[in-house]
Coordinates of C-alpha atoms in Angstrom, one line a residue:
X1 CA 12.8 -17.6 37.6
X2 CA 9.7 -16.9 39.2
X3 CA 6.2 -15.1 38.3
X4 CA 3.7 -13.6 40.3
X5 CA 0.1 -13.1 39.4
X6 CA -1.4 -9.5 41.0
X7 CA -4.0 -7.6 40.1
X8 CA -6.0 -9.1 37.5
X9 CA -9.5 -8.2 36.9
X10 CA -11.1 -10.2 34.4
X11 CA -11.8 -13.6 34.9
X12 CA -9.5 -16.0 32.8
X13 CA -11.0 -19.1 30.8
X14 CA -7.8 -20.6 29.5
X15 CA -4.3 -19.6 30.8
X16 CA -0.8 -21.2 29.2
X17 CA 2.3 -21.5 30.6
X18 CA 4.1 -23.7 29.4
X19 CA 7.8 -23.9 27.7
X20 CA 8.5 -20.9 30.4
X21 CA 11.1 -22.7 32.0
X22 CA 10.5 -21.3 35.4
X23 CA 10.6 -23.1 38.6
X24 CA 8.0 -21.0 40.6
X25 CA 4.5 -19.8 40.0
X26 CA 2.8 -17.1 42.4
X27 CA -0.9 -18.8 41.6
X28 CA -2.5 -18.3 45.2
X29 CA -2.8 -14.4 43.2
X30 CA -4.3 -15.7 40.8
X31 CA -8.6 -17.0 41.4
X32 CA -10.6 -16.0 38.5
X33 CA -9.5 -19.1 36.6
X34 CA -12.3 -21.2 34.7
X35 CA -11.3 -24.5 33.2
X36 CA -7.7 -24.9 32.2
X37 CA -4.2 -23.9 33.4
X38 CA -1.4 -25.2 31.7
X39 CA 1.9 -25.5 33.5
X40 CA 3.9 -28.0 31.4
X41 CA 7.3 -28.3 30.5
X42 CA 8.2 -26.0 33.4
X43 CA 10.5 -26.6 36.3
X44 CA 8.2 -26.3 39.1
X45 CA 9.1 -29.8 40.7
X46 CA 10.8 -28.5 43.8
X47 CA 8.7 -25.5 44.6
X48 CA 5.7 -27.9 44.2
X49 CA 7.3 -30.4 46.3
X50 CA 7.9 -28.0 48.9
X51 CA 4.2 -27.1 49.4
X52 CA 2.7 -29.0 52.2
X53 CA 0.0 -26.9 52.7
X54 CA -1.5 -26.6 49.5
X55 CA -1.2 -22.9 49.2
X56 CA 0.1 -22.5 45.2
X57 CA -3.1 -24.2 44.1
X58 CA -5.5 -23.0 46.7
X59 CA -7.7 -20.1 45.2
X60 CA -8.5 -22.4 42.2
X61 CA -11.9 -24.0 43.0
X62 CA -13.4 -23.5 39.9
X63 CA -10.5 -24.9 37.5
X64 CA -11.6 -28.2 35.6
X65 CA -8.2 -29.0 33.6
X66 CA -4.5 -28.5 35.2
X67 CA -1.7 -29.7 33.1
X68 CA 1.5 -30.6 35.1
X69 CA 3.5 -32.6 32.7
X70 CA 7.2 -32.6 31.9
X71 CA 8.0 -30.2 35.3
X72 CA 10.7 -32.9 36.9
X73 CA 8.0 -33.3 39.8
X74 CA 9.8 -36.5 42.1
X75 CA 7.4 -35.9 44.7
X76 CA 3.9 -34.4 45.5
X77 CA 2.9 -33.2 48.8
X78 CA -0.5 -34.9 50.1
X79 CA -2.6 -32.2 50.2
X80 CA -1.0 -30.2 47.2
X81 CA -4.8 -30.0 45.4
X82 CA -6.7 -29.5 48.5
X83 CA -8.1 -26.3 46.9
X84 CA -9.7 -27.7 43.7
X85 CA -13.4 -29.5 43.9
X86 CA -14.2 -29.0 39.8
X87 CA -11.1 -31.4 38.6
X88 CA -12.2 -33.1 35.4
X89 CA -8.7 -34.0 33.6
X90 CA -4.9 -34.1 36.1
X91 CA -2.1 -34.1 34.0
X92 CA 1.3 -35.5 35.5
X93 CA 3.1 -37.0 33.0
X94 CA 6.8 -37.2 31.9
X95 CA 7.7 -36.6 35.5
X96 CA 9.5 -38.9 37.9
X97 CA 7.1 -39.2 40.6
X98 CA 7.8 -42.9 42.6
X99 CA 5.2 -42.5 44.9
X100 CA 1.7 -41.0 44.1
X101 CA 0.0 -40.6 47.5
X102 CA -1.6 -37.2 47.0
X103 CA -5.3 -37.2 49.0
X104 CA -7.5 -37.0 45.8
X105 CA -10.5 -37.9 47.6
X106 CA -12.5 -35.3 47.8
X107 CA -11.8 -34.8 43.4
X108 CA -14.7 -36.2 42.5
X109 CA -15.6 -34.7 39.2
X110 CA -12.3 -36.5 38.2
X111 CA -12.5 -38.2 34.7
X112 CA -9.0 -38.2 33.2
X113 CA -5.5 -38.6 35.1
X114 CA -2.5 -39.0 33.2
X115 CA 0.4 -40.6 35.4
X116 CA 2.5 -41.9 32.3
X117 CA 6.1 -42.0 32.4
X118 CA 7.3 -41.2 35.6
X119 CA 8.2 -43.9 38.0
X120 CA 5.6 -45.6 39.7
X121 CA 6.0 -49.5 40.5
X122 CA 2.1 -49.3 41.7
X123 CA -0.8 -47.6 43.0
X124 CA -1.9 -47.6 47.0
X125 CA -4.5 -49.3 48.1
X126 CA -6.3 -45.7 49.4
X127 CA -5.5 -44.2 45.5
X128 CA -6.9 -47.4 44.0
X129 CA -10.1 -46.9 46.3
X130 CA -10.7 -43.8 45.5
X131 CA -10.4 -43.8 41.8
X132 CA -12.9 -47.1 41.9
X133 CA -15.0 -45.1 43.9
X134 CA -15.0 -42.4 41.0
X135 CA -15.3 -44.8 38.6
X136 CA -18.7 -46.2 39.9
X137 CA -20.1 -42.4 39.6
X138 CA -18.7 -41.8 35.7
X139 CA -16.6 -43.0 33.6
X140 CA -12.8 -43.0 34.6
X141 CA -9.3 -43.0 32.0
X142 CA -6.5 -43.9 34.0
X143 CA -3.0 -43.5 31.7
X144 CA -0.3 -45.5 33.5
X145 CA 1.6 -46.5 30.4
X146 CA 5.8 -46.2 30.6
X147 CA 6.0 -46.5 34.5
X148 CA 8.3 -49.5 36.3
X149 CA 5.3 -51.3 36.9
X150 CA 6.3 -54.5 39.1
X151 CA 5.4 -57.7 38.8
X152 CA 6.0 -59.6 42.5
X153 CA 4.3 -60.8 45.0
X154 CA 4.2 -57.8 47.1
X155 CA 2.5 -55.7 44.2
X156 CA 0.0 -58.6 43.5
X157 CA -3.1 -56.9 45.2
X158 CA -2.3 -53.3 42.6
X159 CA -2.0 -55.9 39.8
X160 CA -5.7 -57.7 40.9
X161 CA -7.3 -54.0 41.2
X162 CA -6.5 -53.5 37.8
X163 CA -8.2 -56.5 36.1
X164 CA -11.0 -56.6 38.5
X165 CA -11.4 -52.4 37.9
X166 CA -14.0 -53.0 35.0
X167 CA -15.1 -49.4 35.2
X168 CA -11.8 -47.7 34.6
X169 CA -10.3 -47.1 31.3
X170 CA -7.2 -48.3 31.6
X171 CA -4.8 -46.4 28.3
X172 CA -3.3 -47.8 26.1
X173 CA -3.0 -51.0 28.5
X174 CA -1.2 -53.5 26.3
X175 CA 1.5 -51.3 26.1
X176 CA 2.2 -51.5 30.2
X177 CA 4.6 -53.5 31.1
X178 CA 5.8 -55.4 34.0
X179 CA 9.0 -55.5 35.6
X180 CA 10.2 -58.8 37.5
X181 CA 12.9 -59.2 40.8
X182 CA 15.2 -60.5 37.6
X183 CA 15.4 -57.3 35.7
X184 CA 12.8 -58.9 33.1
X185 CA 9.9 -57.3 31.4
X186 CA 6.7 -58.7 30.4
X187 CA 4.1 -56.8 28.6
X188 CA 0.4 -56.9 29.4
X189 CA -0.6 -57.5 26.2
X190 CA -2.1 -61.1 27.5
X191 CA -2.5 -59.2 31.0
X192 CA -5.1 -61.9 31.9
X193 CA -2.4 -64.8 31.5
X194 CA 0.0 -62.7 33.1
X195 CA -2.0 -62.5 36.3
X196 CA -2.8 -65.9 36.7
X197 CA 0.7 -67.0 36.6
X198 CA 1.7 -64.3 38.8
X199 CA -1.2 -65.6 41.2
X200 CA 0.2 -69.3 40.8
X201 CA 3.5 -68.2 41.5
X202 CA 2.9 -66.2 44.5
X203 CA 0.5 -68.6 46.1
X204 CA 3.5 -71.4 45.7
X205 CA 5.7 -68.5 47.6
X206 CA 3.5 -68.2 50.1
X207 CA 2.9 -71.9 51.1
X208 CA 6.4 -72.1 51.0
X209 CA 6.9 -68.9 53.6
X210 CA 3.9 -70.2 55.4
X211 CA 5.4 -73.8 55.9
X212 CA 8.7 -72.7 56.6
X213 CA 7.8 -69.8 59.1
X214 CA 5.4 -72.6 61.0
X215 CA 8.5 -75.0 61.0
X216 CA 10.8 -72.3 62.2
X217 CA 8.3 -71.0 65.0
X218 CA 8.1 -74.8 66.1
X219 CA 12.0 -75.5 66.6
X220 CA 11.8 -71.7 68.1
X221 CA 9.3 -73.1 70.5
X222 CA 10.9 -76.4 71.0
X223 CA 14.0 -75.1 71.9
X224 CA 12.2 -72.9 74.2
X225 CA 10.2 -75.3 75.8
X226 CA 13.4 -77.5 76.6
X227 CA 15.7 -74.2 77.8
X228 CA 12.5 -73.9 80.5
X229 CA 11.8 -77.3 81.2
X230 CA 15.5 -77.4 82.1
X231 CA 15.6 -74.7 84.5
X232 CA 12.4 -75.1 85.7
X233 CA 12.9 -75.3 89.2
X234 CA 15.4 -72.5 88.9
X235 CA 12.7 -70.2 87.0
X236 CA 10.2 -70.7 89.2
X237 CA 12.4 -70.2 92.3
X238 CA 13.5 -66.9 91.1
X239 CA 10.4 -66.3 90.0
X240 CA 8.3 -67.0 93.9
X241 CA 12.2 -64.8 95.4
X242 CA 11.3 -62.2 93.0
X243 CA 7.8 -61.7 94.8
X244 CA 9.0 -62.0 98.5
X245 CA 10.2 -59.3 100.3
X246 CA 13.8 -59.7 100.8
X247 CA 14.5 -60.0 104.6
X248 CA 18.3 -61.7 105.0
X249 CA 21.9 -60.3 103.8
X250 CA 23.1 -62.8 101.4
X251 CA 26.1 -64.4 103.3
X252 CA 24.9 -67.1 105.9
X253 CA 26.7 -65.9 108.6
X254 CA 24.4 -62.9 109.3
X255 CA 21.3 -64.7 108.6
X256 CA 19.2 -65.7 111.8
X257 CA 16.7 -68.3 110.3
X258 CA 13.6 -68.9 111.8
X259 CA 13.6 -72.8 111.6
X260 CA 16.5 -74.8 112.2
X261 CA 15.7 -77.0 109.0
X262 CA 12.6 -77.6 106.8
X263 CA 11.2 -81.5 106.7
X264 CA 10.0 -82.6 103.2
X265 CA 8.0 -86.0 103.3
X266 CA 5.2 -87.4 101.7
X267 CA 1.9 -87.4 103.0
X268 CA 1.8 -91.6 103.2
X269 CA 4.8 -90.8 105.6
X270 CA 3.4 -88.7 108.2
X271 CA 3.1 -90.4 110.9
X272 CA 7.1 -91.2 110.9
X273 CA 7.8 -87.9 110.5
X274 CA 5.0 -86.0 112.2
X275 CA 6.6 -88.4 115.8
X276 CA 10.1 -87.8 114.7
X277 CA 9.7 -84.5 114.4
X278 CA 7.8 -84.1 118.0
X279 CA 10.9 -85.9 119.8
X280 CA 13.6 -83.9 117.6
X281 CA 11.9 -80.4 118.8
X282 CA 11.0 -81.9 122.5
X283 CA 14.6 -83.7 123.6
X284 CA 16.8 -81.8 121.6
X285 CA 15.3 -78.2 121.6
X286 CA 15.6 -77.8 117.4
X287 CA 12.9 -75.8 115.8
X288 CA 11.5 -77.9 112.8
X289 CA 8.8 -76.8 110.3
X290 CA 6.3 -79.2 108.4
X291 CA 3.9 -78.2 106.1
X292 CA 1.0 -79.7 107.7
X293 CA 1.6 -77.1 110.7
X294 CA 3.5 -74.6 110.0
X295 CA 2.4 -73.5 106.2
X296 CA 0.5 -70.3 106.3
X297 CA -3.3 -70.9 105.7
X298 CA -4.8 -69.2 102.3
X299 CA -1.2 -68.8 101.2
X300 CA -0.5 -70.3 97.9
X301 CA 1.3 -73.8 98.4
X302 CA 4.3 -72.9 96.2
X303 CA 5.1 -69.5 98.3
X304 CA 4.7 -71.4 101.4
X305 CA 7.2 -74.2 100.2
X306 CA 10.0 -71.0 99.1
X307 CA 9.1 -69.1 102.5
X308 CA 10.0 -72.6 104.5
X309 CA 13.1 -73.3 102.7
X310 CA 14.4 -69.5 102.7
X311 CA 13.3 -69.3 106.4
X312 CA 15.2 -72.9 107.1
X313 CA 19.0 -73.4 107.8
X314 CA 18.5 -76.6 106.3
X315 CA 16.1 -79.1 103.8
X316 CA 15.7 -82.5 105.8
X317 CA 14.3 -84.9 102.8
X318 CA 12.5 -88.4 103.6
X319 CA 13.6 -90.3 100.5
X320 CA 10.6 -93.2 100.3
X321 CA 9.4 -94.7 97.3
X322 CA 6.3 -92.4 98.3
X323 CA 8.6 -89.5 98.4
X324 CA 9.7 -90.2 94.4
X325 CA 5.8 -90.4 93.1
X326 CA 4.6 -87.2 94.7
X327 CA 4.6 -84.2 92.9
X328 CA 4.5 -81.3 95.8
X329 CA 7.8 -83.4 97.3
X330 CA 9.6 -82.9 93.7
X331 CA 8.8 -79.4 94.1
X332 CA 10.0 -78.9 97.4
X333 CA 13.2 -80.9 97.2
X334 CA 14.1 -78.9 93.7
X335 CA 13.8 -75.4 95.4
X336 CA 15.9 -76.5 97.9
X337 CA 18.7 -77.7 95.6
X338 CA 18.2 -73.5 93.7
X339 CA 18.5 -72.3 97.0
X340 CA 21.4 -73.6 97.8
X341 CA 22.7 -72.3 94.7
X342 CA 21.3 -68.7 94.8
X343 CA 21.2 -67.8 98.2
X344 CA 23.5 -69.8 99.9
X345 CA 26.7 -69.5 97.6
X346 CA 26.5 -73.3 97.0
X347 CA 26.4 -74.3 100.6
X348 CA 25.5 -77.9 101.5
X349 CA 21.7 -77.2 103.0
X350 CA 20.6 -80.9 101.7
X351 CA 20.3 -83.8 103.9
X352 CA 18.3 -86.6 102.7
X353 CA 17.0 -89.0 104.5
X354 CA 16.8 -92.6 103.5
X355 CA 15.0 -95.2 105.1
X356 CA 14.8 -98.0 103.2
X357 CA 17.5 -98.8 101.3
X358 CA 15.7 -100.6 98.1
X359 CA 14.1 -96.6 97.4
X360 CA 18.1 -96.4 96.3
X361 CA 17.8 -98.6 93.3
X362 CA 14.8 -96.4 92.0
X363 CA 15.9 -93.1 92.1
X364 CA 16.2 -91.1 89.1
X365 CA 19.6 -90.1 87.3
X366 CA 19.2 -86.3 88.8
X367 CA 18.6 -87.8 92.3
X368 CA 21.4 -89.9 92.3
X369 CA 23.3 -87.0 91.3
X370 CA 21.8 -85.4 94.4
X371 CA 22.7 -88.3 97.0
X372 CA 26.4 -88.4 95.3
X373 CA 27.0 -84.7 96.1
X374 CA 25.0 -84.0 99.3
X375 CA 24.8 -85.5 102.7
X376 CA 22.6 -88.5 103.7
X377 CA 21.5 -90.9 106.4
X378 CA 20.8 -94.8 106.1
X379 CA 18.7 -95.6 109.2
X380 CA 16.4 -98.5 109.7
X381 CA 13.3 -97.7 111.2
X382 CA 12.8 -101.2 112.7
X383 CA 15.5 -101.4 115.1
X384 CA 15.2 -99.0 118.6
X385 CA 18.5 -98.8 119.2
X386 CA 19.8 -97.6 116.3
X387 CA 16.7 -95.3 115.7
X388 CA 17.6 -93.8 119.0
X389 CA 21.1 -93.1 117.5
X390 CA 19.9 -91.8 114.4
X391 CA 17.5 -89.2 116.3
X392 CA 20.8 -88.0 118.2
X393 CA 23.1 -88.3 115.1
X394 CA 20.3 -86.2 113.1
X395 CA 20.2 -83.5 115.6
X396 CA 23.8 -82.8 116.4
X397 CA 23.9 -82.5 112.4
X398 CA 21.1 -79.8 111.8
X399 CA 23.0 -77.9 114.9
X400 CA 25.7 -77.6 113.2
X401 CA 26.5 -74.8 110.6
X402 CA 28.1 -77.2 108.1
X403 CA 27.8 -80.4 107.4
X404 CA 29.4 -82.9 104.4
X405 CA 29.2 -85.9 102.8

């Protein structure tokens, strides 16, 4: 049932209608009301709920008392009172309203808002700042009595507003009650007691959150931290092949490489290395690149080291106990080992170089693992002769397109 208002003349102080049992009013017809329209005990929940825009209520901007009680209202648009500023006394009781978050800001004459029995667990925090705002103006009765009121953690900020809200009238208040995670109910008849166990409770809930979220984020990070320091080398070498422009095929037999192999030494070992390298190039026409010569000036070090060993058929590594301490030879000899992994389908492109042989007895477990799978060369650097065969023995090996243990 429905019931339009057309055509009225005379301006209207007081209108009633409740008990009509209908579920639609036509009250945008209807703007020569003064102070009170009473709707009650209707059923204009859904048509109500239905107005987004405001537009039932929106020629009443003198009304001062609108009773909505007992009209099964669940819900309330936000701006369903956009069209009242004179508002002294809201009546929404004995509905079943679970969330009140209708814009009453702008209400300010409010004194008086029933929000009894219906279903509310709390109040939002824009609600409860605008009805403390009112309440600083004049003097405020708030009726929140037979509503699910909960008593938790989460609704521990609605339960503070309401003791620290000295300017509201809260009715009836030792007749609220609470309603606990367990089904329990407490009522607020020692509110002050209530809150200050609630406070100790929830402040034991959050140390506990606090310390176990901090002790989950650190085994998070810890198990992080060892997942990256393990696949370091690999990270970063996919990391420095992600940034480089992608010149070979994949497959090593249609990849012409720049350098025939890539030398790795430490600095102490230079001037081994640097004549070694000169006679290897000279006498045996190989094409060697070192880092003191060949790395790209104003380059960063770690995208020179990748360009060598992607642009190198092979990684020549002088294993000396100077070797082992230096950082930038740990790098070097670790991208060599991921790229023979990720661009060379696991072809042998390590040869290490050893010599002295006491540097054996201090390499780490993960070198040792190296020099048992990959290809290496004793020499002694003391004796001619067999220098001289190590030079040709070195050679014929980096000339080759595979080479084993």
């Amino acid at each position: 049932m429905s019931f339009q208002f057309r055509n009225i003349k005379h301006r209207v102080a007081y209108l009633r209608l409740s008990h009509t049992r209908c579920s639609e009013y036509g009250m945008e017809y209807l703007n020569l009301l003064d102070r009170v329209l009473n709707l009650s005990n209707n059923l204009l929940g859904e048509s109500l709920k239905r107005d987004e825009g405001g537009r039932i209520f929106r020629n009443q901007k003198s009304l001062q008392v609108l009773d909505l009680a007992s009209n099964k209202i669940a819900a309330l648009p936000r701006n369903i009172f956009r069209g009242f500023f004179h508002i002294t006394h809201l009546n929404l009781s004995s509905n079943s309203i679970e969330i009140f978050s209708v814009n009453i800001s702008h209400l300010s004459k409010l004194t008086w808002i029933d929000l009894s029995s219906n279903q509310l667990s709390s109040l939002n925090e824009e609600t409860r700042t605008t009805l403390k705002t009112f309440s600083e103006a004049q003097r405020l009765a708030l009726n929140l009595q037979n509503n699910p009121l909960h008593c938790s953690c989460s609704n521990i900020k609605f339960l503070t507003w309401i003791a620290q809200s000295r300017k509201i009238e809260f009715l009836n208040l030792n007749n609220y009650t609470c309603l606990f995670q367990n089904s329990s109910q407490k009522a607020f008849n020692n509110f002050t007691r209530l809150l200050k166990e609630m406070e100790k409770e929830c402040a034991s809930f959050t140390l506990v959150i606090a310390i176990t979220s901090t002790l989950l984020l650190v085994a998070v990070t810890v198990i992080i931290s060892r997942i990256i320091h393990r696949y370091r080398w690999r990270i970063r070498y996919l990391y420095y092949v992600a940034r480089r422009d992608k010149r070979h095929q994949t497959s090593n037999k249609y990849i012409s490489y720049h350098f025939d192999a890539f030398v790795s030494y430490a600095d102490k070992d230079r001037e081994f290395v640097i004549a070694l390298v000169k006679n290897l190039e000279e006498n045996f026409n190989l094409r060697l690149c070192i880092h003191q010569r060949d790395f790209i000036p104003g380059t960063d070090v770690v995208d020179n080291i990748t360009n060598a060993i992607h642009n190198s058929r092979r990684t020549v590594c002088f294993l000396t106990s100077h070797y082992l301490k230096s950082y930038w030879c740990d790098v070097e000899m670790n991208k060599a080992r991921i790229e023979s992994v990720y661009s060379r389908e696991r072809s042998n492109v390590l040869l290490f170089i050893i010599p002295q042989r006491s540097v054996v007895k201090e390499l780490p477990l993960k070198w040792m693992d190296l020099i048992e799978n990959k290809s290496y060369i004793e020499i002694c650097t003391a004796d001619e002769s067999e220098l001289s065969a190590f030079k040709e023995r070195l050679a014929e090996t980096l000339k080759t397109d595979e080479f084993g243990n």
